[in-house]
């Protein structure tokens, strides 16, 4: 590792040289070091700066000093003879203690660094052990050229924050410094053990203060003034209290201690009793100030007196709990209630004039129930502690309550934005005053962001007021490399900035914007939203009203809230992705454009369910003879399987319909298909289960509509006069059951009638009665003047549920009739001599219609079709010409034998008739009737 100016080196030295020259830094520099370099540069620090600030006003008898001195003495003995220097600094980076393995080592340091008082905070010294440990608030290592200042290039150090075990606040930093050539990984373990030893001594200081308070309370002489039979222990009361009562008493006592003044509070128990908690400020002989919380409980005294409360030695770690006295109870005693210690009723009257006492010492004025007026109240000690201890205990309990509440409030939906909003609403105002959440646009779409650092959009802004100048929702936000938000994204750890006025990286981001924010907020926690190893975004918590800055406990709480929210956001993101995929598949399998035809005017809608996408579909299928097929279906279930099955069923249904099968036969074929799909999906755990379908065929030449349904809701029919009805169609079983027949029904539809086909998602809802919904539907449809498009919109706005739990497919048609003048028909016997007469009549009709250009092809096709019907079919024979968008030639006979197209060989004398028909027609086919068949051919009309 080169020393002095870092030039021409490798690793951190080369990286530092490139950084100082303003060049991009190659990979290999640790994130914490690079972030510290960037902060040092934004602060305007110079790497060749030699002087450090020095303070003479530091507290030489601080708690951290008293706790650390014995530990540093042992460390000095352990590292005797080595080039180790050991330092303890306070939370501001001021060095309070120094020890050296070799006494001569101190002489190599500048004179002002040999004694306590110089400051090593990052804001003045750049990247170094003490400063970086305070900035990162964790164990760090800085080695050689990783130091920002050139004066430190020859050394290495490890530093670890030392925390108050009671409050969690950083009290100082323990730092080991040594030559960079003597790096030893085992130093990290020694450093941790030494820091824990200092923290245990800090805890012991708190325990000693509480023991002094407890001793002062027991020495007040209250035993003699009240009497043994009026004293009862908290442990005795706890045996008969409900856990909820114990928790409420403990919380209320901690709250009274945290106030640090005289007060009283009434706690109602589940059994109807009421306990008055009274706080009494006190001072120990050694000058420790605290509060004693005593309970006043009405009721008869215990049948056997309790022994005098014993003084107990508080074990190590006692200060993490509030001091509690226990009482010795005689064998066989049946517990009654209350707490150890006791309180003089007369003293209560003197010190708490707001509470009155009855003639026998019972509390009046609403403090405690006035039952047992002939019995003195029992009193006792509940807790003893310093106000700050009560504050910590109360804050810890409220943090637990907030986490419990977060489990119920965050993640109630599978919506990414709503889940982020729930995180903000949970945190304000109990953790923060303002919360902003930034997510990549890809996450909002349900995808993973390739680089969340460059694609963040403001998703949530929530706080106690709406007038702060945060970036608005929807705006893209760009964070600089030194900002807390970018640092937390890079490291994957929560970043705490207790004082935003000193957060150089945050201030440098946007000076004008941050200057306005600083008039309102003063502390920040930036937390990455990470779930399953994927970074989803950033949550920023700001504090404004509470003068106390955020601490490490707040950072841990914010991180826990963010982690819980991140899992819910990731679940919502995955759901959004899957729903988008299914919805895309679903929409791709639905008709993109409906065919042009003259039989009906059509409008349609597809509305996916809020929670999941199902398998609803619709279709409009042009059929022979200007007829139109109308299909609506619903596959049972939701998700990818239902959507894929829907696609199979729609394709199959269209194929069966185009074969000119009647509605009942189409449903029979679909029923067989669904049953086969069920049998072919054993690996999926469950089959398709089933589907429902409604198929209708409308013939504009006769205005007849033939319908059949398979477990599907019947259609709604709106006649031209506005009458709404639901045709009584045979229900039929759902598709997939197999073995049961389907029946078709035929209905006459006057021209201008509207037919509404829909899936059950429109009318079925767990919160609504179906009959009421059908009445609403009738009311909406009773407007025959509306177009199908207007009817669609009105139905969705009025009848459809606001939050559909099932898909809705809607198909609205208005029927038209083919003008009788565009229909020509002839009946003839099975006589070949009549073929010429039909050709002549057809040519005259085509001339009347102005279709002379189509006459040649129509004449050839009619001649061939009529000849085949006479030769191979059975009479009577009927010929029909339909002039619509195309010219349709139909020949029907009473035979069920269908013709087959074949290619005749060059030596064959016949067999070319249907081949000629197929060449001349756009399409041709066979349609079977209850008795006989129809052979049809369709010609295009280019000029029509």
Coordinates of C-alpha atoms in Angstrom, one line a residue, residues 414-417 439-450 455 459 532 534-536 566 568-582 584:
X414 CA -53.1 -6.7 -4.1
X415 CA -52.5 -3.2 -5.5
X416 CA -49.0 -1.8 -5.5
X417 CA -49.9 1.8 -5.1
X439 CA -41.1 3.1 -6.9
X440 CA -39.8 2.4 -10.4
X441 CA -42.3 2.5 -13.2
X442 CA -41.6 -1.1 -13.9
X443 CA -42.7 -2.2 -10.4
X444 CA -45.9 -0.3 -10.8
X445 CA -46.5 -2.3 -14.0
X446 CA -45.8 -5.5 -12.1
X447 CA -42.3 -6.1 -13.5
X448 CA -38.8 -6.1 -12.0
X449 CA -36.8 -2.9 -12.5
X450 CA -33.5 -3.4 -14.3
X455 CA -36.3 4.8 -12.9
X459 CA -45.7 7.2 -5.8
X532 CA -36.8 -11.6 -1.8
X534 CA -35.1 -7.5 -5.2
X535 CA -35.0 -3.8 -4.6
X536 CA -38.5 -2.3 -5.2
X566 CA -42.0 -4.6 0.7
X568 CA -46.8 -7.0 0.4
X569 CA -45.7 -4.7 -2.5
X570 CA -43.8 -7.6 -4.0
X571 CA -46.8 -9.8 -3.7
X572 CA -48.9 -7.1 -5.3
X573 CA -46.3 -6.6 -8.0
X574 CA -46.2 -10.4 -8.8
X575 CA -50.0 -10.5 -8.8
X576 CA -50.1 -7.4 -11.1
X577 CA -47.6 -9.1 -13.4
X578 CA -49.6 -12.3 -13.5
X579 CA -52.9 -10.5 -13.9
X580 CA -51.5 -8.5 -16.7
X581 CA -50.3 -11.6 -18.4
X582 CA -53.6 -13.3 -18.0
X584 CA -53.3 -9.8 -22.1

